[in-house]
Amino acid sequence: MPGRRHIWGLAAMNQQNTPWRTLQFRGAFYRDLGNVSGRGWLQVSISGAMAQAMNVRHLFILLLLMGGLPLQPQQGRSSGQVLEMVGVTAAVAWTWNPFCLWECCDEPWINIHNISSGLFAPSGLENALKENLFGQHIVQETVLGALHGHLSNRNPPKPLVLSFHGRTGTGKNFVSRLIAESIYKKGMQSKYVHFKIADRDYRHAAKLEEYKDSLHKEVTKSIKSCPRQLFIFDEVENMPPGLLDVIRPFLEYGAHNQGEQYNKAIYIFLSNTASRDISNVVLEHMQAGKKREDITLQQLEGIIESSSFQLAGSGFEKARLIDKYLISHFIPFLPLEASHVRQCIQTELKKEGFVPKMDAETMIEEVLQKLQFWPKDMEIFATKGCKSVVEKLNLSLYRLHTRKRTTQASAHSKGEL
C-alpha cells in the first residue's frame, strides 16, 4: 500500500569466550515505502562491563537506533526519517530508563515478585527457605506471608517491620540475607540494602545523639533515592536505648515527608532477646508430648514483645515503636534439634561436591559429636544451632582428605616394592 511503512528488526547475540567478553549484535532492517524497499545490515560490538549489564531494554533501543541509520553506505535517509526514529528511541528510553547500567530503583535490579515460587519465579525466596532453612515452620510461613502481602500492595499502609528473635545459630542472619538476595539483584551488596551491627556501628552510648542524627539522615536520603529500601539492624539488644525511636516517624501508618514514599521500605531487627523464653516454651511443649510443628506464632509473639520492651539497657527498652504497635511481626526462631543440625551438615556437604555416602555419614556423625547440646540431662537442642557446622565440617573434610592421601601413598609404595 502506497505510503504505508513497516520496520522489522531481527537480532542475534553471540557472547564469545574471549578475555574481553565481547557481546556482538547484528541487526537486519527492512523498510517498505510504497513501491520502494530497502535492506540494511549493521554489526555492533560492545565489550567489558557494559556488555554484562545489557538486557532486553538495551537491545531493543539499540535496534531502534540502528533502524535510523542509512540502509546502505551510499544511500542516505531523509532528515524526517532519522528524526522519527530518534524520537521513537527517546520515548522508549524515557519510559524504560535503559541508561541504568549499574543499579537502579526498578527491575531487573529490584524484583518484588521473587518471593513465592512459581512459573515465573522458580527460584524465589519460598524455594530458598524450603531448601536451606530447617526447623523453623513459623519463620517460613510468617516471613513469606508478610513479604508477599507487602510487596504485592502498590500502596501499603505502612512499611513492613519484622523483628527476628532467637538463639545464636537458629537462622536470623541467614533469613535476612535470603530476603535481600531474593529482592535485590546485588543482594547484600545492593546500595538499597543497609546492614547495621550494634557493636560495630553504634558502640558508644555517649554518641547517642550523633547516632540519631546520622540514622535519621540516612533513612531520609535513602528513601528519597528509592522507596524500596531494606534496613537490617543486627544485635538490637546491644544498641543504645532510644536510638531506634528516631526512625519511628518513618514507620507510622500513612507516614509521609515532603511527598516521599516511606511506606514501601522494609525494616528487619535481629535480636537474642526473649531467646530463653522461646526455648522454655518449646521445651515444655515437647515434654508434654506435643509436636514441634504445632507451636504457633500466637503462642510466642506476646511473650517476645513483652520481654523485649522490658529488657533494661537494650535497644528495645521502652521503645516507642513497640509501644505504638509499629512492629508488624515478632517472629520466633526456635532452638534447633540434632535432626535439624544434621540437615544443615548435609546441605554444606552438597556444596562441597560429590562425597561418597559412607564418608558423608561418618563426617555427619563426627560433626554432631563435636557440638554441644542442652539441657544436659536430655541434650535435645544444639547450643549454637547450625552456627559452628561449617567450621567443624571443614575439620572432618580435612581429616578425610588426609586419610585418603595416606592410603594412596601407602598403596603406591607397596606397588613400587
CSV table of C-alpha atoms in Angstrom, one decimal:
chain,number,residue,atom,x,y,z
A,1,MET,CA,0.0,0.0,0.0
A,2,PRO,CA,1.5,3.4,-1.0
A,3,GLY,CA,2.6,5.5,1.9
A,4,ARG,CA,2.5,2.6,4.4
A,5,ARG,CA,5.7,1.9,6.2
A,6,HIS,CA,6.9,-1.1,8.1
A,7,ILE,CA,10.0,-1.7,10.1
A,8,TRP,CA,11.2,-5.1,11.3
A,9,GLY,CA,14.2,-5.8,13.4
A,10,LEU,CA,16.0,-9.1,13.9
A,11,ALA,CA,19.0,-9.6,16.2
A,12,ALA,CA,21.3,-12.3,17.2
A,13,MET,CA,23.6,-12.3,20.3
A,14,ASN,CA,26.9,-14.1,20.4
A,15,GLN,CA,28.9,-14.0,23.6
A,16,GLN,CA,32.4,-15.1,22.7
A,17,ASN,CA,34.6,-16.7,25.3
A,18,THR,CA,37.3,-14.1,25.0
A,19,PRO,CA,39.2,-12.2,27.7
A,20,TRP,CA,37.2,-9.1,26.8
A,21,ARG,CA,33.8,-10.9,26.9
A,22,THR,CA,32.7,-9.3,23.6
A,23,LEU,CA,29.0,-9.1,23.0
A,24,GLN,CA,28.1,-8.8,19.3
A,25,PHE,CA,24.8,-7.7,17.9
A,26,ARG,CA,23.8,-8.0,14.2
A,27,GLY,CA,20.6,-6.4,13.1
A,28,ALA,CA,18.7,-6.7,9.8
A,29,PHE,CA,16.2,-4.0,8.9
A,30,TYR,CA,13.7,-3.8,6.2
A,31,ARG,CA,11.7,-0.8,5.2
A,32,ASP,CA,8.8,-0.7,2.8
A,33,LEU,CA,8.0,2.7,1.5
A,34,GLY,CA,5.3,2.2,-1.0
A,35,ASN,CA,6.9,0.5,-4.0
A,36,VAL,CA,10.5,1.1,-2.8
A,37,SER,CA,12.1,-1.4,-0.5
A,38,GLY,CA,15.5,-1.5,1.1
A,39,ARG,CA,17.6,-3.8,3.2
A,40,GLY,CA,20.5,-3.0,5.5
A,41,TRP,CA,22.9,-4.7,7.9
A,42,LEU,CA,24.8,-3.3,10.8
A,43,GLN,CA,27.0,-5.1,13.3
A,44,VAL,CA,27.8,-3.6,16.7
A,45,SER,CA,30.3,-4.9,19.3
A,46,ILE,CA,30.2,-3.9,22.9
A,47,SER,CA,32.9,-5.0,25.3
A,48,GLY,CA,33.6,-5.1,29.0
A,49,ALA,CA,31.3,-4.5,31.9
A,50,MET,CA,28.7,-2.8,29.7
A,51,ALA,CA,28.2,-6.0,27.8
A,52,GLN,CA,27.4,-7.8,31.0
A,53,ALA,CA,25.0,-5.1,32.1
A,54,MET,CA,22.9,-5.0,28.9
A,55,ASN,CA,19.5,-6.5,28.9
A,56,VAL,CA,16.5,-6.7,26.6
A,57,ARG,CA,15.8,-3.0,27.1
A,58,HIS,CA,19.2,-2.0,25.8
A,59,LEU,CA,19.0,-4.4,22.9
A,60,PHE,CA,15.7,-3.1,21.8
A,61,ILE,CA,16.8,0.5,21.9
A,62,LEU,CA,20.0,-0.4,20.1
A,63,LEU,CA,17.8,-1.9,17.3
A,64,LEU,CA,15.7,1.3,17.1
A,65,LEU,CA,18.9,3.4,16.7
A,66,MET,CA,20.2,1.1,14.1
A,67,GLY,CA,16.9,1.4,12.3
A,68,GLY,CA,17.5,5.1,11.9
A,69,LEU,CA,20.9,4.6,10.1
A,70,PRO,CA,21.2,4.5,6.3
A,71,LEU,CA,20.3,1.2,4.6
A,72,GLN,CA,23.5,1.3,2.5
A,73,PRO,CA,26.6,3.3,2.9
A,74,GLN,CA,25.9,5.2,-0.3
A,75,GLN,CA,22.2,5.6,0.5
A,76,GLY,CA,21.0,8.2,3.0
A,77,ARG,CA,17.8,8.7,4.8
A,78,SER,CA,15.8,11.9,4.9
A,79,SER,CA,16.1,14.1,8.0
A,80,GLY,CA,12.5,13.4,8.7
A,81,GLN,CA,13.0,9.6,8.8
A,82,VAL,CA,16.1,10.0,11.1
A,83,LEU,CA,14.2,12.4,13.4
A,84,GLU,CA,11.3,10.0,13.5
A,85,MET,CA,13.5,7.1,14.6
A,86,VAL,CA,15.4,9.2,17.1
A,87,GLY,CA,12.1,10.4,18.6
A,88,VAL,CA,10.8,6.8,19.0
A,89,THR,CA,14.1,5.8,20.6
A,90,ALA,CA,14.0,8.8,23.0
A,91,ALA,CA,10.4,8.0,24.0
A,92,VAL,CA,11.3,4.4,24.8
A,93,ALA,CA,14.4,5.4,26.6
A,94,TRP,CA,12.5,7.8,28.8
A,95,THR,CA,10.0,5.1,29.7
A,96,TRP,CA,12.4,2.2,30.2
A,97,ASN,CA,15.3,4.0,31.7
A,98,PRO,CA,17.9,1.9,29.8
A,99,PHE,CA,20.8,4.0,31.0
A,100,CYS,CA,20.7,2.3,34.4
A,101,LEU,CA,23.7,0.1,33.8
A,102,TRP,CA,24.9,-0.4,37.4
A,103,GLU,CA,21.9,-0.4,39.8
A,104,CYS,CA,18.7,1.5,39.7
A,105,CYS,CA,15.4,1.6,41.5
A,106,ASP,CA,13.5,-0.7,39.2
A,107,GLU,CA,13.6,-4.1,37.5
A,108,PRO,CA,15.8,-6.1,37.0
A,109,TRP,CA,17.7,-4.6,40.0
A,110,ILE,CA,14.7,-4.9,42.3
A,111,ASN,CA,12.4,-7.9,41.9
A,112,ILE,CA,9.3,-7.6,44.1
A,113,HIS,CA,7.8,-10.8,42.5
A,114,ASN,CA,10.6,-13.2,43.6
A,115,ILE,CA,9.0,-14.2,46.9
A,116,SER,CA,6.8,-17.1,46.1
A,117,SER,CA,8.0,-20.0,43.9
A,118,GLY,CA,6.0,-20.5,40.8
A,119,LEU,CA,6.1,-20.4,37.0
A,120,PHE,CA,7.8,-17.0,36.8
A,121,ALA,CA,9.9,-17.4,40.0
A,122,PRO,CA,11.1,-21.0,40.3
A,123,SER,CA,14.0,-19.9,42.5
A,124,GLY,CA,12.1,-17.5,44.7
A,125,LEU,CA,12.5,-16.9,48.4
A,126,GLU,CA,10.0,-19.7,49.2
A,127,ASN,CA,12.1,-22.3,47.4
A,128,ALA,CA,15.3,-21.0,49.1
A,129,LEU,CA,13.8,-21.3,52.6
A,130,LYS,CA,12.5,-24.8,51.9
A,131,GLU,CA,15.9,-26.0,50.8
A,132,ASN,CA,18.1,-24.2,53.3
A,133,LEU,CA,16.2,-23.4,56.5
A,134,PHE,CA,15.4,-26.2,58.9
A,135,GLY,CA,13.1,-26.5,61.9
A,136,GLN,CA,11.6,-23.0,61.5
A,137,HIS,CA,8.0,-23.5,60.3
A,138,ILE,CA,6.8,-20.3,61.9
A,139,VAL,CA,9.5,-18.3,60.2
A,140,GLN,CA,8.8,-19.7,56.8
A,141,GLU,CA,5.0,-19.1,57.0
A,142,THR,CA,5.2,-15.6,58.6
A,143,VAL,CA,8.1,-14.2,56.5
A,144,LEU,CA,6.7,-15.4,53.2
A,145,GLY,CA,3.2,-14.2,54.0
A,146,ALA,CA,4.3,-10.8,55.3
A,147,LEU,CA,6.6,-10.1,52.3
A,148,HIS,CA,4.1,-11.3,49.7
A,149,GLY,CA,1.4,-9.0,51.2
A,150,HIS,CA,3.7,-6.0,51.5
A,151,LEU,CA,5.4,-6.2,48.1
A,152,SER,CA,2.2,-7.1,46.1
A,153,ASN,CA,0.4,-4.0,47.6
A,154,ARG,CA,1.0,-0.9,45.3
A,155,ASN,CA,0.4,1.4,48.2
A,156,PRO,CA,0.9,-0.4,51.6
A,157,PRO,CA,-0.4,1.4,54.6
A,158,LYS,CA,3.0,1.4,56.3
A,159,PRO,CA,6.5,0.0,56.0
A,160,LEU,CA,6.9,-3.7,56.8
A,161,VAL,CA,8.7,-4.1,60.1
A,162,LEU,CA,9.9,-7.6,61.1
A,163,SER,CA,11.6,-8.5,64.4
A,164,PHE,CA,13.5,-11.8,64.5
A,165,HIS,CA,14.2,-13.3,67.9
A,166,GLY,CA,16.0,-16.5,68.9
A,167,ARG,CA,19.3,-18.1,70.0
A,168,THR,CA,22.5,-17.9,68.1
A,169,GLY,CA,22.7,-20.1,65.0
A,170,THR,CA,18.9,-20.5,64.5
A,171,GLY,CA,18.9,-18.6,61.2
A,172,LYS,CA,18.1,-14.9,61.8
A,173,ASN,CA,21.0,-13.5,59.8
A,174,PHE,CA,20.7,-16.3,57.2
A,175,VAL,CA,17.0,-15.5,56.5
A,176,SER,CA,17.8,-11.7,56.3
A,177,ARG,CA,20.4,-12.4,53.7
A,178,LEU,CA,18.0,-14.7,51.7
A,179,ILE,CA,15.4,-11.9,51.7
A,180,ALA,CA,18.0,-9.4,50.4
A,181,GLU,CA,19.1,-11.8,47.7
A,182,SER,CA,15.6,-12.6,46.6
A,183,ILE,CA,14.5,-9.0,46.2
A,184,TYR,CA,17.7,-7.2,45.1
A,185,LYS,CA,19.9,-8.4,42.2
A,186,LYS,CA,23.0,-7.5,44.1
A,187,GLY,CA,21.8,-9.0,47.4
A,188,MET,CA,23.6,-7.7,50.5
A,189,GLN,CA,25.9,-5.6,48.3
A,190,SER,CA,23.0,-3.6,46.9
A,191,LYS,CA,23.1,0.1,47.7
A,192,TYR,CA,19.4,-0.2,48.7
A,193,VAL,CA,20.3,-2.7,51.5
A,194,HIS,CA,21.6,-1.2,54.7
A,195,PHE,CA,23.1,-3.6,57.3
A,196,LYS,CA,23.8,-2.2,60.7
A,197,ILE,CA,25.5,-4.1,63.5
A,198,ALA,CA,25.2,-2.6,67.0
A,199,ASP,CA,28.7,-3.5,68.2
A,200,ARG,CA,30.2,-2.1,65.0
A,201,ASP,CA,28.1,1.0,64.1
A,202,TYR,CA,26.6,2.0,67.5
A,203,ARG,CA,29.3,1.1,70.0
A,204,HIS,CA,29.4,4.2,72.2
A,205,ALA,CA,26.3,5.2,74.2
A,206,ALA,CA,27.8,8.6,74.7
A,207,LYS,CA,27.4,9.2,71.0
A,208,LEU,CA,23.6,8.6,71.1
A,209,GLU,CA,22.6,12.0,69.6
A,210,GLU,CA,25.2,11.7,66.9
A,211,TYR,CA,23.9,8.2,66.0
A,212,LYS,CA,20.3,9.5,65.9
A,213,ASP,CA,21.2,12.3,63.6
A,214,SER,CA,23.2,10.0,61.3
A,215,LEU,CA,20.5,7.3,61.2
A,216,HIS,CA,17.7,9.8,60.5
A,217,LYS,CA,19.6,11.4,57.6
A,218,GLU,CA,20.5,8.0,56.1
A,219,VAL,CA,16.9,6.8,56.1
A,220,THR,CA,15.6,10.1,54.7
A,221,LYS,CA,18.3,10.2,51.9
A,222,SER,CA,17.9,6.6,51.0
A,223,ILE,CA,14.1,6.7,50.8
A,224,LYS,CA,14.3,9.8,48.6
A,225,SER,CA,16.6,8.0,46.1
A,226,CYS,CA,14.4,4.8,46.1
A,227,PRO,CA,11.3,3.9,48.2
A,228,ARG,CA,12.2,0.1,48.0
A,229,GLN,CA,14.9,0.2,50.8
A,230,LEU,CA,15.8,-2.7,53.1
A,231,PHE,CA,17.2,-1.8,56.6
A,232,ILE,CA,18.6,-4.6,58.7
A,233,PHE,CA,19.7,-3.9,62.3
A,234,ASP,CA,21.7,-6.7,64.0
A,235,GLU,CA,22.3,-7.2,67.7
A,236,VAL,CA,19.5,-4.8,68.6
A,237,GLU,CA,19.8,-5.8,72.3
A,238,ASN,CA,23.2,-4.0,72.2
A,239,MET,CA,22.1,-0.8,70.7
A,240,PRO,CA,21.8,2.3,72.9
A,241,PRO,CA,18.3,2.7,74.3
A,242,GLY,CA,16.3,5.3,72.5
A,243,LEU,CA,18.2,5.1,69.2
A,244,LEU,CA,15.6,3.1,67.3
A,245,ASP,CA,12.9,5.6,68.2
A,246,VAL,CA,14.5,8.1,65.8
A,247,ILE,CA,13.1,6.0,62.9
A,248,ARG,CA,9.6,5.8,64.5
A,249,PRO,CA,8.1,8.6,62.3
A,250,PHE,CA,9.1,6.6,59.2
A,251,LEU,CA,7.2,3.6,60.4
A,252,GLU,CA,3.9,5.2,61.2
A,253,TYR,CA,0.7,4.5,59.3
A,254,GLY,CA,0.5,6.9,56.4
A,255,ALA,CA,3.9,8.4,57.2
A,256,HIS,CA,5.0,11.0,54.7
A,257,ASN,CA,7.6,13.7,54.5
A,258,GLN,CA,7.6,16.1,51.6
A,259,GLY,CA,5.9,13.6,49.3
A,260,GLU,CA,8.4,10.7,49.9
A,261,GLN,CA,7.1,7.1,49.9
A,262,TYR,CA,8.2,5.7,53.3
A,263,ASN,CA,5.6,3.0,53.2
A,264,LYS,CA,7.4,0.8,50.7
A,265,ALA,CA,10.5,0.2,52.8
A,266,ILE,CA,11.3,-3.0,54.8
A,267,TYR,CA,12.9,-3.0,58.3
A,268,ILE,CA,14.3,-6.1,60.0
A,269,PHE,CA,15.5,-6.2,63.6
A,270,LEU,CA,17.7,-9.2,64.7
A,271,SER,CA,17.9,-9.9,68.4
A,272,ASN,CA,18.7,-12.5,71.0
A,273,THR,CA,16.1,-11.0,73.4
A,274,ALA,CA,13.4,-13.5,74.6
A,275,SER,CA,15.5,-16.4,73.3
A,276,ARG,CA,15.4,-18.0,76.8
A,277,ASP,CA,11.6,-17.6,76.9
A,278,ILE,CA,11.2,-19.1,73.4
A,279,SER,CA,13.4,-22.1,74.3
A,280,ASN,CA,11.4,-22.7,77.5
A,281,VAL,CA,8.1,-22.7,75.7
A,282,VAL,CA,9.5,-25.2,73.1
A,283,LEU,CA,10.9,-27.5,75.7
A,284,GLU,CA,7.7,-27.5,77.8
A,285,HIS,CA,5.7,-28.1,74.6
A,286,MET,CA,7.9,-31.1,73.7
A,287,GLN,CA,8.0,-32.5,77.2
A,288,ALA,CA,4.2,-32.6,77.1
A,289,GLY,CA,4.4,-34.9,74.1
A,290,LYS,CA,3.2,-32.3,71.6
A,291,LYS,CA,4.7,-31.9,68.1
A,292,ARG,CA,7.1,-29.1,67.5
A,293,GLU,CA,5.2,-28.1,64.3
A,294,ASP,CA,2.1,-27.4,66.4
A,295,ILE,CA,3.7,-24.4,68.1
A,296,THR,CA,2.1,-21.2,66.7
A,297,LEU,CA,3.1,-17.6,66.3
A,298,GLN,CA,0.3,-16.5,68.6
A,299,GLN,CA,1.8,-18.6,71.5
A,300,LEU,CA,5.1,-16.7,71.3
A,301,GLU,CA,4.6,-13.3,69.8
A,302,GLY,CA,3.1,-11.7,73.0
A,303,ILE,CA,5.9,-13.2,75.1
A,304,ILE,CA,8.6,-11.8,72.8
A,305,GLU,CA,7.0,-8.3,72.7
A,306,SER,CA,6.7,-8.1,76.5
A,307,SER,CA,10.3,-9.4,77.1
A,308,SER,CA,11.8,-7.1,74.5
A,309,PHE,CA,10.0,-4.0,75.8
A,310,GLN,CA,11.0,-4.6,79.4
A,311,LEU,CA,14.6,-5.7,79.0
A,312,ALA,CA,16.7,-3.0,80.7
A,313,GLY,CA,19.6,-1.5,78.7
A,314,SER,CA,18.6,-3.0,75.4
A,315,GLY,CA,17.8,-1.2,72.1
A,316,PHE,CA,14.2,-2.3,72.6
A,317,GLU,CA,13.8,-1.0,76.1
A,318,LYS,CA,10.6,1.0,76.3
A,319,ALA,CA,10.9,1.7,72.6
A,320,ARG,CA,8.0,3.7,71.2
A,321,LEU,CA,7.9,1.7,68.1
A,322,ILE,CA,6.8,-1.3,70.2
A,323,ASP,CA,4.5,0.8,72.4
A,324,LYS,CA,2.9,2.2,69.2
A,325,TYR,CA,2.5,-1.3,67.7
A,326,LEU,CA,4.6,-0.4,64.7
A,327,ILE,CA,6.4,-3.7,64.5
A,328,SER,CA,4.4,-5.9,62.1
A,329,HIS,CA,5.5,-9.3,63.5
A,330,PHE,CA,7.7,-10.6,66.3
A,331,ILE,CA,9.0,-13.8,64.7
A,332,PRO,CA,10.4,-16.5,66.9
A,333,PHE,CA,13.4,-18.7,65.7
A,334,LEU,CA,13.0,-22.0,67.6
A,335,PRO,CA,16.0,-23.8,69.1
A,336,LEU,CA,17.3,-26.5,66.7
A,337,GLU,CA,17.4,-30.2,67.4
A,338,ALA,CA,20.0,-32.7,66.3
A,339,SER,CA,17.8,-33.7,63.3
A,340,HIS,CA,17.9,-30.1,62.0
A,341,VAL,CA,21.6,-29.7,62.5
A,342,ARG,CA,22.0,-32.9,60.5
A,343,GLN,CA,20.2,-31.3,57.6
A,344,CYS,CA,22.5,-28.3,57.9
A,345,ILE,CA,25.5,-30.5,57.6
A,346,GLN,CA,24.0,-32.4,54.6
A,347,THR,CA,23.4,-29.0,52.9
A,348,GLU,CA,27.1,-28.0,53.4
A,349,LEU,CA,28.3,-31.4,52.1
A,350,LYS,CA,26.3,-30.8,48.9
A,351,LYS,CA,28.2,-27.6,48.4
A,352,GLU,CA,31.5,-29.5,48.6
A,353,GLY,CA,30.5,-31.6,45.7
A,354,PHE,CA,30.5,-35.4,45.5
A,355,VAL,CA,31.3,-37.1,48.7
A,356,PRO,CA,30.7,-40.9,49.0
A,357,LYS,CA,27.7,-41.8,51.1
A,358,MET,CA,29.7,-43.8,53.6
A,359,ASP,CA,32.2,-40.9,54.1
A,360,ALA,CA,29.3,-38.4,54.3
A,361,GLU,CA,27.6,-40.3,57.1
A,362,THR,CA,30.9,-40.6,59.0
A,363,MET,CA,31.5,-36.9,58.8
A,364,ILE,CA,27.9,-36.0,59.9
A,365,GLU,CA,28.4,-38.1,63.0
A,366,GLU,CA,31.8,-36.6,63.7
A,367,VAL,CA,30.4,-33.1,63.5
A,368,LEU,CA,27.4,-33.9,65.7
A,369,GLN,CA,29.7,-35.3,68.3
A,370,LYS,CA,31.7,-32.1,68.4
A,371,LEU,CA,28.7,-29.9,69.0
A,372,GLN,CA,27.1,-29.1,72.4
A,373,PHE,CA,23.5,-29.8,73.3
A,374,TRP,CA,21.2,-28.8,76.1
A,375,PRO,CA,19.6,-29.4,78.6
A,376,LYS,CA,22.5,-31.5,79.9
A,377,ASP,CA,20.3,-34.3,81.2
A,378,MET,CA,18.5,-34.7,77.8
A,379,GLU,CA,20.6,-32.9,75.1
A,380,ILE,CA,17.7,-32.1,72.8
A,381,PHE,CA,18.7,-28.7,71.4
A,382,ALA,CA,22.0,-27.6,69.8
A,383,THR,CA,23.6,-24.8,71.9
A,384,LYS,CA,24.8,-22.9,68.9
A,385,GLY,CA,22.3,-24.2,66.3
A,386,CYS,CA,24.0,-24.5,62.9
A,387,LYS,CA,26.5,-21.7,63.6
A,388,SER,CA,29.6,-23.9,64.0
A,389,VAL,CA,28.7,-26.5,61.4
A,390,VAL,CA,30.9,-25.2,58.6
A,391,GLU,CA,34.0,-24.9,60.9
A,392,LYS,CA,33.5,-28.4,62.3
A,393,LEU,CA,32.8,-29.9,58.9
A,394,ASN,CA,36.0,-28.4,57.5
A,395,LEU,CA,38.0,-30.3,60.1
A,396,SER,CA,36.2,-33.5,59.1
A,397,LEU,CA,36.8,-32.9,55.4
A,398,TYR,CA,40.5,-32.2,56.0
A,399,ARG,CA,40.8,-35.5,58.0
A,400,LEU,CA,39.1,-37.4,55.2
A,401,HIS,CA,41.4,-36.0,52.5
A,402,THR,CA,44.4,-36.7,54.8
A,403,ARG,CA,43.4,-40.3,55.3
A,404,LYS,CA,42.9,-40.8,51.5
A,405,ARG,CA,46.3,-39.3,50.7
A,406,THR,CA,47.9,-41.5,53.3
A,407,THR,CA,46.2,-44.6,51.9
A,408,GLN,CA,47.1,-43.7,48.3
A,409,ALA,CA,50.7,-43.1,49.2
A,410,SER,CA,50.9,-46.4,51.1
A,411,ALA,CA,49.4,-48.3,48.1
A,412,HIS,CA,51.8,-46.5,45.8
A,413,SER,CA,54.8,-47.5,47.9
A,414,LYS,CA,53.7,-51.2,48.0
A,415,GLY,CA,53.3,-51.1,44.2
A,416,GLU,CA,56.9,-50.0,43.8
A,417,LEU,CA,58.1,-52.8,46.0
